[in-house]
Amino acid sequence: MQSGTNSTKKQFGAIKGRSTSHALVDIMHNWHKALDERNAIRVVFIDYAKAFDHVDHLTVIKKLAVLGAPTIILRWIQSFLMDRQQRVKIGNVFSDWASPNGGMPQGTYLGPYVFLTMIDDLKSPLELHKFVDDCTLSEILNKSGTSIMQQAINSVDSWSSQNHMNINTKKTKEMLIGSIQKNPPPLLQIDGQPVERVTSYKLLGLQVTDSLQWNEHVSSLCSRAAQRLHFLQQLKRAAMSSDDLLYYYQSVVRPVTEYACAVWHTSLTQEQTRQLAKPFKSVP
């Protein structure tokens, strides 16, 4: 599949030229735009239990055929997925060999692309952002609007059951943003189990809150950066060379503070900027 087609428009994972930052920018843009227009947002962060381990091989092959994949490619992928042998060893005792009818080989180049085919036809009338198996469902509500989030969740759950994938209800969360917090709707349910409503959630590596402010994220960054800077000081005391210290800083410390900075950095308050700079002032 090529990025930019209708089927991959809101899929940001395992596609050339896209990343978590692109997904986060698009999600946050939609949320802020809704608030600017005095609307409210209802968000559900959907978590799949062991998504790659529940990929049904026959289902994937059928979907590839529907997408028009050549027969030779279908046979090649079928050979790649099926008839793999595995067994369990406990001490010196081995189980019999077995061939699973599902699951994706981990660490392979082809694995993520096959999974994208699996989840490609998961659609919703609401805004649905995907990063491989991480799904974020957003509903924009005006003052007189009626929420259809429960129906949307039911549809996603139905798709999941048909495709032999399991939604992890305990890890699936809901967040309310804006005026909807004053008069919150009933809790969502999946298979009779209530979905927990939270005020903060770690979305693709960013700590997002229902106020869309970055206090929690900045505090988390400062804590993680301070730990790595402390280790940098220990390396300096151990007489590590300047080049190696610089390499450690660039590869271990900076990625923590710069991850997805295009999403949140321009929204920081002066106090948050000072807080973020504080750990670095102690480094000689």
Backbone as a ProteinNet text record, in pm:
[ID]
protein_1_A
[PRIMARY]
MQSGTNSTKKQFGAIKGRSTSHALVDIMHNWHKALDERNAIRVVFIDYAKAFDHVDHLTVIKKLAVLGAPTIILRWIQSFLMDRQQRVKIGNVFSDWASPNGGMPQGTYLGPYVFLTMIDDLKSPLELHKFVDDCTLSEILNKSGTSIMQQAINSVDSWSSQNHMNINTKKTKEMLIGSIQKNPPPLLQIDGQPVERVTSYKLLGLQVTDSLQWNEHVSSLCSRAAQRLHFLQQLKRAAMSSDDLLYYYQSVVRPVTEYACAVWHTSLTQEQTRQLAKPFKSVP
[TERTIARY]
84	0	87.1	45.1	120.2	55.8	139.8	85.7	17.4	-90.7	-162.2	-288.6	-306	-429	-539	-663.6	-775.6	-767.1	-719.7	-717.9	-615.9	-513.3	-407.6	-403.7	-507.3	-504.1	-479.3	-541.2	-525.7	-445.3	-368.5	-275.9	-135.4	-71	57.6	173.1	145.6	250.8	302.3	433.1	496.5	476.2	458.4	443.7	551.7	621.4	731.6	684	759.5	727.4	629.3	592	499.5	559	514.9	570.1	466.8	503.2	415.6	393.3	495.5	480	372.6	369.8	265.7	126.8	115.1	-14.2	-56.3	36.4	5.3	-30.3	41.6	10.8	-130.3	-167.8	-301.1	-409.2	-386.2	-483.9	-501.5	-389.2	-396.9	-456.9	-426.2	-485.2	-637.2	-687.7	-833	-896.3	-831.7	-886	-887.4	-775.4	-769.2	-866.4	-879.7	-974.1	-1116.5	-1149.7	-1282.8	-1306.8	-1206.6	-1222.1	-1232.2	-1156.9	-1164.7	-1305.4	-1372	-1508	-1612.9	-1566.5	-1652.1	-1727.4	-1662.7	-1716.6	-1645.3	-1696	-1634.1	-1584.9	-1497.5	-1438.6	-1453.7	-1494.2	-1499.5	-1402.7	-1305.6	-1197.9	-1193.2	-1169.3	-1145.9	-1013.4	-927.1	-798.2	-814.5	-815.7	-845.1	-716.2	-714.6	-597.1	-635	-554.7	-575.3	-479.4	-532.1	-449.7	-366.2	-233.1	-140.6	-185.5	-195.2	-253.7	-183.5	-49.7	24.2	7.9	-15.5	-30.3	-168.3	-262.9	-398.4	-431.6	-330.9	-355.8	-392.1	-511.9	-556.9	-504.1	-431.8	-363.1	-460.8	-565.8	-660.7	-731.4	-760.1	-825.1	-736.4	-606.8	-512.8	-503.5	-493.7	-483.3	-606.9	-724.6	-849.2	-850.4	-802.6	-801.7	-703	-589.3	-492.9	-551.2	-626.8	-689.4	-792.1	-869.5	-968.3	-899.8	-781.5	-706.5	-639.6	-648.7	-595.2	-450.5	-398.9	-260.8	-246.5	-137.5	-117.7	-111.4	-151.2	-155.1	-19.1	87.3	220.7	258.2	212.5	237.3	156.1	31.3	-53.3	10.4	61.4	124.2	251	326	450.7	421.1	323.2	288.9	226.3	145.6	87.6	196.9	298.5	411.2	489.3	498.6	569.7	498	363.9	286.9	255.7	219.7	160.7	263.4	217.7	295.5	426.6	432.6	548.7	536.1	647.9	649.4	706.5	644.7	696.1	665.9	748	725.4	780.7	747.1	786.3	884.8	988.3	1086.6	1083.9	1067.2	1075.9	1179.5	1293.7	1403.8	1451.9	1446.6	1485	1364.2	1245.7	1122.9	1071.3	1040.3	990.3	845.7	765.9	630.5	634.8	520.5	511.9	517.6	561.3	560.7	416.3	388.9	255.1	267.9	164.1	163.7	48.6	77.3	-30.7	-98.5	-228.3	-301.8	-314	-240.6	-244.4	-112.9	-105.2	15.1	108.3	190	287.2	427.8	519.5	658.9	714.2	767.7	815.7	952.3	973.5	1102.9	1127.1	1025.5	1042.9	1004.2	1060.3	1028.5	885.6	841.6	709.7	596.4	624.7	521.9	433.2	491.2	405.4	317.2	367.8	289.2	170.6	193.7	83.1	-21.4	24.9	-70.4	-149.7	-86.2	-159.6	-274.4	-251.2	-359	-471.2	-432.1	-530.5	-623.7	-567.3	-644.6	-694.2	-661.7	-692.4	-842.1	-925	-1069.3	-1142.9	-1068.5	-1132.4	-1165.4	-1292.8	-1336.4	-1443.7	-1470.3	-1569.4	-1627.9	-1753.3	-1809.7	-1742	-1672.1	-1597.3	-1453	-1378.5	-1237.7	-1156.4	-1090	-1013.7	-869.2	-778.4	-634.8	-571.8	-487.4	-421.1	-269.9	-201.3	-56.4	-29.4	-26.9	-25.2	-149.4	-135.1	-252.6	-306.1	-237.6	-287.6	-394	-515.8	-627.8	-684	-702.9	-759.7	-886.5	-998.8	-1129.1	-1177.3	-1200.5	-1237.8	-1375.5	-1457.4	-1589.5	-1600.3	-1634.6	-1652.7	-1801.2	-1831.5	-1970.7	-1997.4	-2101.4	-2143.8	-2240.9	-2285.4	-2365.7	-2495.4	-2553.4	-2681.2	-2662.4	-2537.7	-2511.5	-2534	-2570.8	-2588.8	-2475.4	-2413.2	-2298.1	-2339.8	-2259.5	-2278.7	-2156.9	-2079.3	-1956.6	-1985	-2091.8	-2121.2	-2147.5	-2223.3	-2247.9	-2117.9	-2030	-1901.4	-1815.2	-1815.4	-1738.4	-1796.4	-1928.2	-1991.8	-1950.1	-1941	-1899.9	-1754.9	-1667.6	-1527.6	-1516.5	-1593.3	-1591.2	-1640.7	-1743.8	-1796.5	-1691.6	-1625.6	-1517.5	-1408.2	-1372.5	-1265.4	-1300.2	-1423.5	-1466.5	-1464.1	-1511	-1513.2	-1372.8	-1276.7	-1138.5	-1048.5	-1110.8	-1039.6	-936	-968.7	-883	-958.1	-885	-948	-916.6	-1020.2	-1001.8	-976.1	-869.7	-838.4	-915.6	-1029.6	-1117.4	-1049.3	-965.4	-899.4	-801.6	-740.1	-642.7	-702.1	-823.1	-893	-950.2	-924	-963.5	-1043.5	-1123.5	-1199.2	-1155.8	-1155.9	-1123.3	-1223.6	-1267.3	-1356.9	-1280.8	-1294.2	-1221.3	-1321.2	-1310.9	-1397.3	-1521.7	-1628	-1749	-1823.4	-1796.3	-1863.7	-1830.6	-1721.7	-1683	-1785	-1857	-1953.8	-2076.7	-2112.7	-2228.4	-2190.1	-2107.2	-2050.7	-2156.5	-2143.3	-2238	-2210.3	-2299.4	-2275.6	-2147.1	-2088.9	-1967.1	-1994.2	-1896.2	-1904.8	-1887.9	-1937.3	-1922.1	-1877.5	-1794.8	-1751.5	-1778.8	-1866.5	-1906.9	-1954.2	-2029.4	-2084.3	-1988.3	-1863.2	-1763.1	-1746.5	-1750.3	-1736.7	-1595	-1585.4	-1455.7	-1417	-1299.4	-1255.9	-1238.4	-1285.5	-1271	-1153.3	-1058.2	-935.8	-919.8	-834.8	-803.2	-665	-590.3	-456.2	-428.2	-356.5	-328.9	-199	-118.6	6.3	-23.8	-31.3	-68.4	55	93.5	209.9	332.7	350	469	453.7	340.6	315.7	209.7	232.8	135	31.8	-84.8	-191.5	-294.2	-340.8	-441.3	-569	-676.7	-805.3	-810.8	-707	-698.1	-611.5	-549	-456.7	-341	-302.2	-182.7	-72.7	50.9	165.7	237.6	169.7	234.6	286.8	201.8	241	351	340.7	442.1	577.9	580.1	705.9	766.6	684.9	735.3	797.2	731.8	785	917.5	924.7	1048.1	1162.2	1134.1	1238.5	1292.3	1204.5	1247.4	1335.6	1293.6	1371.4	1503.6	1501.5	1625.1	1723.7	1673.9	1761.9	1832.9	1762.5	1824.3	1938.4	1916.3	2019.2	2135.3	2106.3	2212.8	2299.4	2237.7	2314.8	2415.3	2370	2460.2	2569.7	2536	2637.1	2745.6	2706.6	2804.7	2895	2835.5	2916.4	3017.4	2976.4	3068.8	3182.3	3151	3254.9	3355.5	3306	3395.3	3481.8	3432.2	3510	3608.9	3625.6	3724	3691.7	3563.5	3526.3	3561.3	3599.4	3643.4	3529	3564.4	3463	3376.7	3438.5	3361.8	3258	3295.9	3202.7	3091.1	3127.5	3026.3	2925.4	2975.8	2887	2797.1	2853.5	2774.9	2663.7	2696	2595.1	2484.6	2524.4	2426	2333	2391.1	2310.9	2220.7	2264	2188.5	2095.5	2121.8	2043.8	1963.8	2023.1	1956.6	1866	1919.5	1841.5	1714.2	1717.1	1592.2	1477.2	1508.8	1404.1	1336	1414.2	1359.1	1305.8	1346.4	1305.2	1197.1	1159.4	1061.7	929.2	885.2	756.7	745	858.5	856.3	773.3	756	673.1	529	488.1	350.6	330.2	427.4	404.2	492.6	608.4	705.3	652.8	582.8	534	418.4	365.6	254.4	298	428.3	477	462.7	433.8	436.5	581.3	606	741.1	788.6	699	735.6	772.2	698.4	730.5	863.3	893	1022.3	1135.5	1119.7	1221.8	1236.4	1125	1128.3	1202.3	1181.3	1246	1395.9	1436.5	1578.9	1654.4	1583.9	1646.9	1742.7	1706.9	1799.5	1933.1	1934.3	2056.4	2151.3	2100.7	2185.3	2283.3	2251	2340.2	2453.8	2453	2558.9	2676.3	2796.7	2911.9	2960.1
-119.9	0	124.4	224.1	348.3	452.1	531.2	638.1	740.2	801.2	901.4	847.7	712.7	659.4	674.2	658.3	671.6	571.3	448	343.1	368.9	447.6	470.5	615.2	692	834.5	862.3	786	807.7	696.5	621.8	523.5	583.8	598.8	667.3	574.3	447.5	355.3	271.4	245.4	156.4	201.3	330.6	387	492.4	484.1	575.2	720.3	804.9	946.2	982.7	884.4	912.1	862.4	921.3	887.5	917.2	888.6	923.1	1073.8	1150.9	1296.7	1342.9	1284.5	1321.2	1286.8	1170.4	1130.5	1225.7	1258	1346	1487.1	1537.9	1670.9	1673.5	1571.1	1568	1555.4	1470.7	1453.8	1584	1645	1766.4	1882	1888.5	1993.1	1982.1	1861	1840.7	1878.4	1842.7	1874.1	2024.9	2090.6	2235.4	2310.1	2264.6	2326.6	2315.1	2198.8	2178.6	2272.5	2287.7	2377.4	2522.8	2561.3	2698.2	2727.8	2625.1	2641.1	2617.1	2612	2596.1	2463.6	2363.3	2228.1	2150.7	2034.8	1946.3	1820.7	1747	1627.4	1509.4	1399	1271.4	1175.4	1126.6	1046.6	909.5	808.2	673.5	622.5	579.7	521.7	369.6	307.1	163.9	83.8	-14.4	-100.7	-243.2	-301.7	-440.8	-530.7	-639.8	-733.9	-818	-802.5	-881.8	-884.9	-766.2	-752.6	-838.8	-838.8	-913.5	-1064.6	-1107	-1250.2	-1302.8	-1211.7	-1254	-1233.5	-1217.1	-1202	-1338	-1348.5	-1473.2	-1480.7	-1587.4	-1597.2	-1599.4	-1678.4	-1687.5	-1554.5	-1482.2	-1351.7	-1253.7	-1252.8	-1163.3	-1196.3	-1324.8	-1365.8	-1321.2	-1336.9	-1295.6	-1144.4	-1068.8	-923.4	-879.2	-946.4	-914.2	-943.9	-1051.5	-1086.3	-980.5	-931.3	-826.2	-699	-671.1	-552.2	-567.5	-687.8	-708.7	-752.1	-809.9	-857.4	-972.3	-975.5	-1083.5	-1220.5	-1323.1	-1458.7	-1502.1	-1467.4	-1508.9	-1445.4	-1319.6	-1252.6	-1318.3	-1352.9	-1420.9	-1552.7	-1629.2	-1757.6	-1736.7	-1633.6	-1605	-1568.5	-1480.8	-1439.4	-1555.4	-1635.3	-1752.1	-1847.2	-1866.5	-1950.3	-1890.5	-1756.4	-1686.3	-1700.5	-1699.6	-1700	-1839.8	-1929.2	-2055.8	-2167.3	-2270.2	-2393.3	-2369	-2265.1	-2246.9	-2344.6	-2399.5	-2498.5	-2439.2	-2473.6	-2428.1	-2532.3	-2531.2	-2620.1	-2555.8	-2612.7	-2558.2	-2652.5	-2593.1	-2670.9	-2629.2	-2727.1	-2704	-2800.9	-2746	-2832.8	-2915	-3045.4	-3133.8	-3197.4	-3143.8	-3199.4	-3108.3	-3167.5	-3092.5	-3131.6	-3031.6	-3061.6	-3107.4	-3153.3	-3188.2	-3060.6	-3072.4	-2959.5	-2923.9	-2794.7	-2747.9	-2633.8	-2617.8	-2510.9	-2415.7	-2294.3	-2199.5	-2148.7	-2121.3	-2070.4	-1918.7	-1854.2	-1709.2	-1655.4	-1522.1	-1457.9	-1413.2	-1311.2	-1258.3	-1282.9	-1327.9	-1342.2	-1206.2	-1199	-1072.4	-1036	-906.7	-858.7	-873	-907.7	-921.4	-792.6	-771.5	-651.3	-656.6	-775.8	-790.9	-783.1	-818.6	-827.8	-705.8	-584.5	-465.7	-437.8	-463.9	-435.6	-531.9	-656.7	-751.9	-710.3	-661.2	-618.1	-496.7	-405	-290.4	-336.4	-443.5	-499.8	-551.5	-611.2	-668.3	-560.2	-446	-343.6	-233.4	-246.4	-140.6	-111.9	-214.5	-192.8	-166.6	-139.5	-91.8	55.1	86.3	223.2	265.1	394.6	447.5	576.2	608.1	737.9	853.3	823.4	924.3	928.5	1027.8	1041.3	930.2	849.1	735	745.6	767.8	771.4	638.8	585.4	458.7	477.2	413.4	396.9	248.2	176.2	30	-18.3	-70.8	-121.5	-24.1	89	190	274.2	272	342.1	448.9	569.4	680.6	726.7	714.2	747.7	878.3	981.3	1114.4	1154.7	1206.4	1255.5	1403.2	1486.8	1629.9	1656.6	1722.3	1746.5	1895.3	1945.8	2082.4	2081.9	2197.9	2207.7	2128	2119.4	2048.6	1908	1866.3	1737.4	1620.2	1506.9	1383	1288.1	1232.8	1145.9	1012.7	968	834.9	747.4	786.1	712.9	567.4	541	402.7	318.1	372.4	298.9	276.1	378.3	365.1	257.9	254.8	153.2	14.2	5	-124.2	-173.9	-81.1	-117.3	-165.6	-96	-137.8	-274.3	-295.1	-422.9	-535.9	-506.6	-606.7	-642	-539.3	-565.3	-649.9	-617.4	-688.8	-836.5	-863.8	-1003.1	-1078.3	-1013.4	-1077.8	-1106.9	-1027.1	-1043.8	-1109.3	-1168.2	-1246.6	-1163.8	-1036.8	-950.1	-909.5	-897.2	-874.6	-735.9	-656.8	-527.4	-551.8	-493	-502.6	-393.4	-430.2	-331.5	-261.1	-333.6	-274.8	-164.5	-175.9	-76.3	25.5	1.3	99.2	207.6	335	446.3	549.8	627	737.6	868.2	976.2	1108.4	1210.1	1301	1408.8	1539.9	1618	1743.4	1855.1	1963.2	2077.9	2078.8	2143.3	2167.2	2040.1	1930.9	1804.8	1755.9	1808	1769.2	1815.4	1923.5	1976.7	1886.5	1821.1	1731.3	1602.1	1519.5	1402.3	1298.7	1235	1129.5	1001.4	903.4	773.9	708.7	624.8	554.7	462.9	453.2	360.3	217.3	122.8	-17.3	-97.5	-198.9	-294.7	-434	-506.3	-639.9	-637.1	-534	-524.7	-473.1	-446.8	-395.9	-245.4	-166.2	-20.5	18.9	121.9	176.4	286.6	276.3	373.9	511.7	614	752.6	815.1	872.3	925.3	1073.1	1139.4	1280	1295.1	1186.6	1189.7	1055.2	1059.3	934.5	950.7	844.9	848	803.1	899.5	874.9	879.1	764.8	755.1	823.6	809.2	861.9	998.7	1066.3	1197.4	1185.7	1253.5	1254.8	1362.2	1320.2	1411.1	1419.8	1541.6	1560.2	1618.2	1613	1662.6	1814.9	1883.4	2029.2	2068.8	1968.4	1989.4	2081.2	2076	2145.9	2043.9	2093.4	2003.4	1992	2024.1	2016.3	1875.9	1776.4	1639.1	1591.4	1627.4	1583	1644.8	1773.9	1841.7	1782.3	1755.1	1694.6	1557.8	1480.7	1349.3	1362.5	1459.2	1481.9	1521.5	1610.6	1657.1	1542.4	1456.5	1342.9	1248.5	1217	1124.8	1186.2	1315	1382.7	1390.1	1417.5	1427.3	1294.6	1184.6	1052.8	1030.3	1065.5	1044.5	1142.2	1263.9	1362.1	1323.3	1262.7	1214.4	1108.1	1018.4	915.5	977.8	1084.4	1155.2	1212.5	1265.6	1318	1206.6	1089.6	977	934.6	937.9	902.8	1003.9	1131.1	1233.5	1213	1180.8	1155.6	1033.4	941	821.7	848.1	976.5	1019.8	970.2	958.8	925.3	1042	1013.2	1117	1210.7	1331.7	1431.1	1383	1314.7	1264.6	1161.4	1074	972	1035.1	1136.6	1206.2	1275.3	1337.5	1403.5	1302.6	1187.5	1083.4	1035.1	1015.9	973.3	1078.6	1204.8	1312.8	1316.6	1306.1	1316.4	1194.9	1077.5	955.1	913.3	962	917	1030.2	1148.9	1257.9	1338.2	1384.4	1470.4	1406.2	1276.7	1217.2	1223	1218.9	1225.2	1360.8	1467	1602.5	1655	1592.3	1642.5	1558.8	1445.5	1357.9	1431.4	1429.6	1490.4	1635.7	1707.2	1844.8	1938.1	1901.3	1983.3	1989.5	1892.3	1886.6	1978.5	1981.4	2046.2	2166	2179.5	2280.4	2422.4	2452.5	2590	2624.5	2525.3	2549.6	2562.7	2557.2	2564.5	2705.4	2711.6	2840.3	2874.5	2998.1	3036.8	2953.7	2926.1	2845.6	2703.2	2645.1	2511.1	2508.8	2614.6	2624.1	2628.9	2708.9	2714.9	2580.5	2514.1	2383.4	2281.1	2286.8	2192.9	2218.6	2345.2	2379.2	2353.1	2343.2	2333.1	2213.7	2091.1	1979.2	1998.5	2076.8	2093.2	2195.6	2280.2	2381.4	2320.2	2199.3	2135.6	2060.1	2054.4	1980.9	2075.7	2043.3	2130.7	2127.6
0	0	0	-68.4	-75.5	12.3	80.4	162	73.6	129.1	52.3	-12.6	-16.5	-70.8	32.5	-11.7	80.7	194.8	165.5	266.2	375.4	347.5	446.7	494.1	465.6	495.6	642.9	732	875.5	942.5	863.4	918.6	911.6	1026.1	1032.8	1066.9	1088.8	1129	1013.8	1012.2	914.5	770.2	750.2	615.7	595.8	484.5	456.4	458.8	529.3	535.8	645.1	729.1	838.7	970.3	1079.1	1210	1317.5	1443.1	1555	1561.5	1526.8	1529.9	1433	1313.8	1217.2	1270.9	1331.5	1387.6	1498.9	1588.4	1701.5	1655.2	1556.5	1503.1	1447.4	1372.3	1311.9	1419	1518.3	1626	1703.7	1746.3	1826.9	1747.6	1617.7	1532.6	1531.8	1514.8	1512	1645.1	1755.4	1887.2	1912.7	1884.2	1907.5	1816.1	1694.2	1600.8	1655	1710.1	1767.5	1885.7	1970.7	2085.6	2040.8	1939.2	1886.9	1834.6	1784	1732	1840.9	1966.3	2084.6	2085.6	2032.6	2039.7	2150.4	2181.4	2280.1	2209.3	2276.9	2217.1	2311.8	2255.1	2327.7	2258.3	2332.7	2273.9	2339.5	2257.8	2309.9	2253.5	2344.3	2307.2	2311.9	2195.8	2185.6	2192.5	2280.6	2297	2258.2	2168.3	2128.7	2205.8	2259.8	2335.3	2239.6	2249.4	2167.4	2022.3	1964.4	1830.9	1726.5	1726.4	1623.8	1643.4	1768	1794.2	1756.1	1730.2	1697.2	1549.7	1466.4	1323.2	1263.7	1210.4	1148.4	1005.5	974.8	845.5	728.2	737.2	627	603.5	713.5	700.4	625.2	657.2	589.3	441.1	408.3	267.9	190.1	249	182.1	158.6	257.3	243	135.3	128.2	23	-114.9	-124.8	-252.5	-292.6	-194.2	-221.4	-269.2	-215.5	-256.1	-392	-449.9	-584.4	-589.5	-480.4	-481.6	-580.9	-660	-756.6	-688.3	-760.1	-704.7	-651.9	-723.7	-681.1	-547	-524.5	-396.3	-285.9	-316.7	-217.8	-174.9	-270.1	-236.9	-155.1	-190	-117.8	27.5	48.7	185.3	262.3	193.1	259.1	305.7	221.7	260.4	377.1	378.4	485.2	619.3	615.7	739.4	791.7	702.5	744.6	762.9	833.9	855.9	929.1	1010.3	1098.4	1215.3	1256	1362.1	1490.6	1602.1	1730.2	1838.2	1942.7	2055.5	2181.2	2295	2424.1	2491.4	2552.6	2626.7	2773.3	2862.8	3006.4	3061.6	3100.3	3141.6	3023.8	3035.4	2925.4	2857.1	2887.9	2832	2721.3	2605.7	2490.8	2461.5	2424.4	2378.3	2233.9	2183.5	2041.6	1958	1833.8	1741.8	1706.7	1696.7	1660.4	1561.1	1478.3	1378.1	1408.5	1457.4	1489.4	1363.1	1375.1	1257.9	1258.6	1349	1357.7	1409.6	1414.8	1466	1355.5	1386.8	1292.3	1344.7	1258.6	1301.5	1345.3	1465.9	1519.9	1460.8	1440.4	1394.2	1245.6	1168.8	1024.6	953.7	837.3	758.8	707.1	671	610	711.8	837.2	940.3	953.4	973.2	989.3	868.4	747.6	627.8	615.1	653	652.2	755	871.5	973.6	927	852.2	798.8	709.5	635	553.2	641.1	752.5	844.3	900	939	1008.2	914.6	786	689.9	679.6	683.9	664.8	796.2	903.2	1026.7	1007.1	996.8	968.5	1067.6	1071.5	1164.5	1108.3	1141	1101.8	1175.3	1284	1359.4	1310.7	1358.2	1319.7	1384.5	1302.7	1352.9	1306.4	1401.8	1371.8	1413.1	1325.3	1354.9	1349.2	1441	1429.3	1448.4	1336.8	1333.1	1408.7	1532.5	1603.6	1707.8	1729.7	1823.1	1754.2	1808.3	1745.4	1838.4	1785	1860.9	1790.2	1859.5	1803.1	1864.8	1781.5	1830.3	1777.2	1867.6	1829.8	1864.7	1765.8	1787.6	1811.5	1924.8	1963.2	1980.2	1913.9	1941	2059.1	2100.4	2223	2215.5	2097.6	2083.1	2026	2007.2	1944.3	2038.6	1980.4	2055.3	2021.9	2123.1	2102.2	2039.3	1941.7	1882.8	1911.7	2013.3	2043	2080.3	2154.8	2191.2	2067.4	1971.2	1847	1771	1771.2	1702.3	1767.2	1900.7	1972.3	1945.5	1941.2	1910.4	1772.7	1676.9	1541.6	1539.1	1611.3	1619	1686	1791.4	1862.2	1772.1	1691.6	1598.5	1493.8	1438	1341.5	1404.2	1527.4	1596.9	1613.9	1651.8	1669.5	1537	1431.4	1299.8	1249.2	1292.1	1246.2	1350.5	1452.6	1554.6	1630.4	1654	1733.5	1859.8	1969.1	2099.1	2153	2179	2244.9	2393.4	2444.3	2586.7	2660.1	2718.3	2781.1	2897.7	2971.7	3088	3048.9	2931.1	2887.1	2790.9	2743.7	2659.6	2749.3	2715.3	2801.5	2722.7	2797.6	2739.7	2805.5	2727.2	2780.7	2726.4	2813.1	2773.9	2774.8	2666.6	2652.8	2622.4	2698.9	2673.6	2760.6	2711.9	2790.6	2827.5	2758.9	2789.4	2929.2	2986.9	3122.4	3227	3196.5	3292.4	3306.2	3197.9	3198.9	3127.2	3190.3	3122.5	3087	2972.3	2931.8	3010	3000.2	3067.8	3016.7	3101.4	3062.4	2943.3	2857.1	2745.1	2795.4	2716.4	2752.2	2631.8	2659.9	2558.5	2613.9	2547	2593.7	2738.1	2774	2907.8	3013	2974	3067.2	3048.7	3157.2	3143.1	3101.6	3020.5	2978.9	3077.6	3134	3234	3170.8	3240.9	3195.9	3270.7	3195.8	3255.7	3222	3298.5	3271.6	3209.5	3204.1	3146.6	3081.2	2966.2	2894.4	2815.5	2814.2	2737.1	2595.6	2505.1	2366.2	2278.4	2224.9	2135.7	2195.9	2326.5	2392.5	2454.5	2431.2	2491	2600.1	2712.2	2820.1	2790.8	2745.1	2704.4	2817	2846.7	2951.4	2891.8	2971.9	2922.4	2914.2	2964.4	2949.8	2830.5	2767.2	2655.3	2693.7	2818.9	2865.7	2891	2905.1	2902.8	3036.7	3146	3277.4	3307.4	3290.3	3320.9	3227.7	3100.5	3004.7	3036.2	3068.3	3100.7	3228.1	3328.3	3452.1	3425.2	3338.2	3302.2	3227.3	3134.8	3059.9	3152.9	3246.3	3337.9	3422.3	3467.5	3548.2	3468.7	3346.7	3263.6	3220.2	3187.2	3146.1	3261.6	3383.1	3499.5	3525.8	3508.3	3528	3429.4	3305.1	3202.7	3218.5	3261.6	3284	3404	3504	3619	3574.1	3487.4	3436.5	3350.6	3278.4	3198.9	3289.3	3404.1	3499.7	3552.3	3575.6	3622.5	3516.6	3392.3	3283.7	3274.1	3297	3293.2	3405.5	3525.2	3637.6	3614	3531.8	3498.2	3385.4	3348.1	3247	3106.8	3075.3	2937.4	2846.6	2725.4	2632.5	2597.1	2553.8	2517.2	2401.7	2305	2190.8	2234.7	2327.9	2375.4	2460.4	2537.8	2617.1	2525.9	2419.8	2324.1	2255.1	2221.2	2155.8	2248.6	2377.4	2475.4	2486.5	2492.8	2505.7	2384.8	2265.6	2143.4	2121.9	2166.8	2139.5	2253.7	2376.7	2491.9	2555.6	2568.8	2640	2547.2	2436	2347	2293.2	2254	2203.3	2303	2433.7	2535.6	2533.5	2526.5	2535.8	2402.3	2291.7	2160.6	2094.3	2156.7	2093	2068.8	1944.8	1904.1	1949.1	1955.6	2006.5	1917	1790.5	1701.9	1750.9	1830.4	1879.2	1998.9	2090.5	2219.6	2249.8	2183.8	2227.2	2214.4	2108	2088.1	2182	2252.6	2343.9	2489	2514.9	2652.2	2708.8	2836.7	2906.9	2940.6	2982.2	3021.8	3140.2	3233.6	3350.1	3308.2	3215.4	3167.3	3093.7	3019.2	2950.2	3051	3157.3	3262.5	3332.4	3356.7	3422.5	3337.1	3206.1	3115.5	3105.1	3119.4	3109.4	3239	3350.2	3481.5	3495.2	3451.9	3468.2	3399.2	3290.2	3212.4	3276.7	3365.7	3429.3	3528.9	3576.3	3673.5	3608.8	3474.2	3403.7	3378.9	3428.9	3408.3	3263.8
[MASK]
++++++++++++++++++++++++++++++++++++++++++++++++++++++++++++++++++++++++++++++++++++++++++++++++++++++++++++++++++++++++++++++++++++++++++++++++++++++++++++++++++++++++++++++++++++++++++++++++++++++++++++++++++++++++++++++++++++++++++++++++++++++++++++++++++++++++++++++++++++++++++++

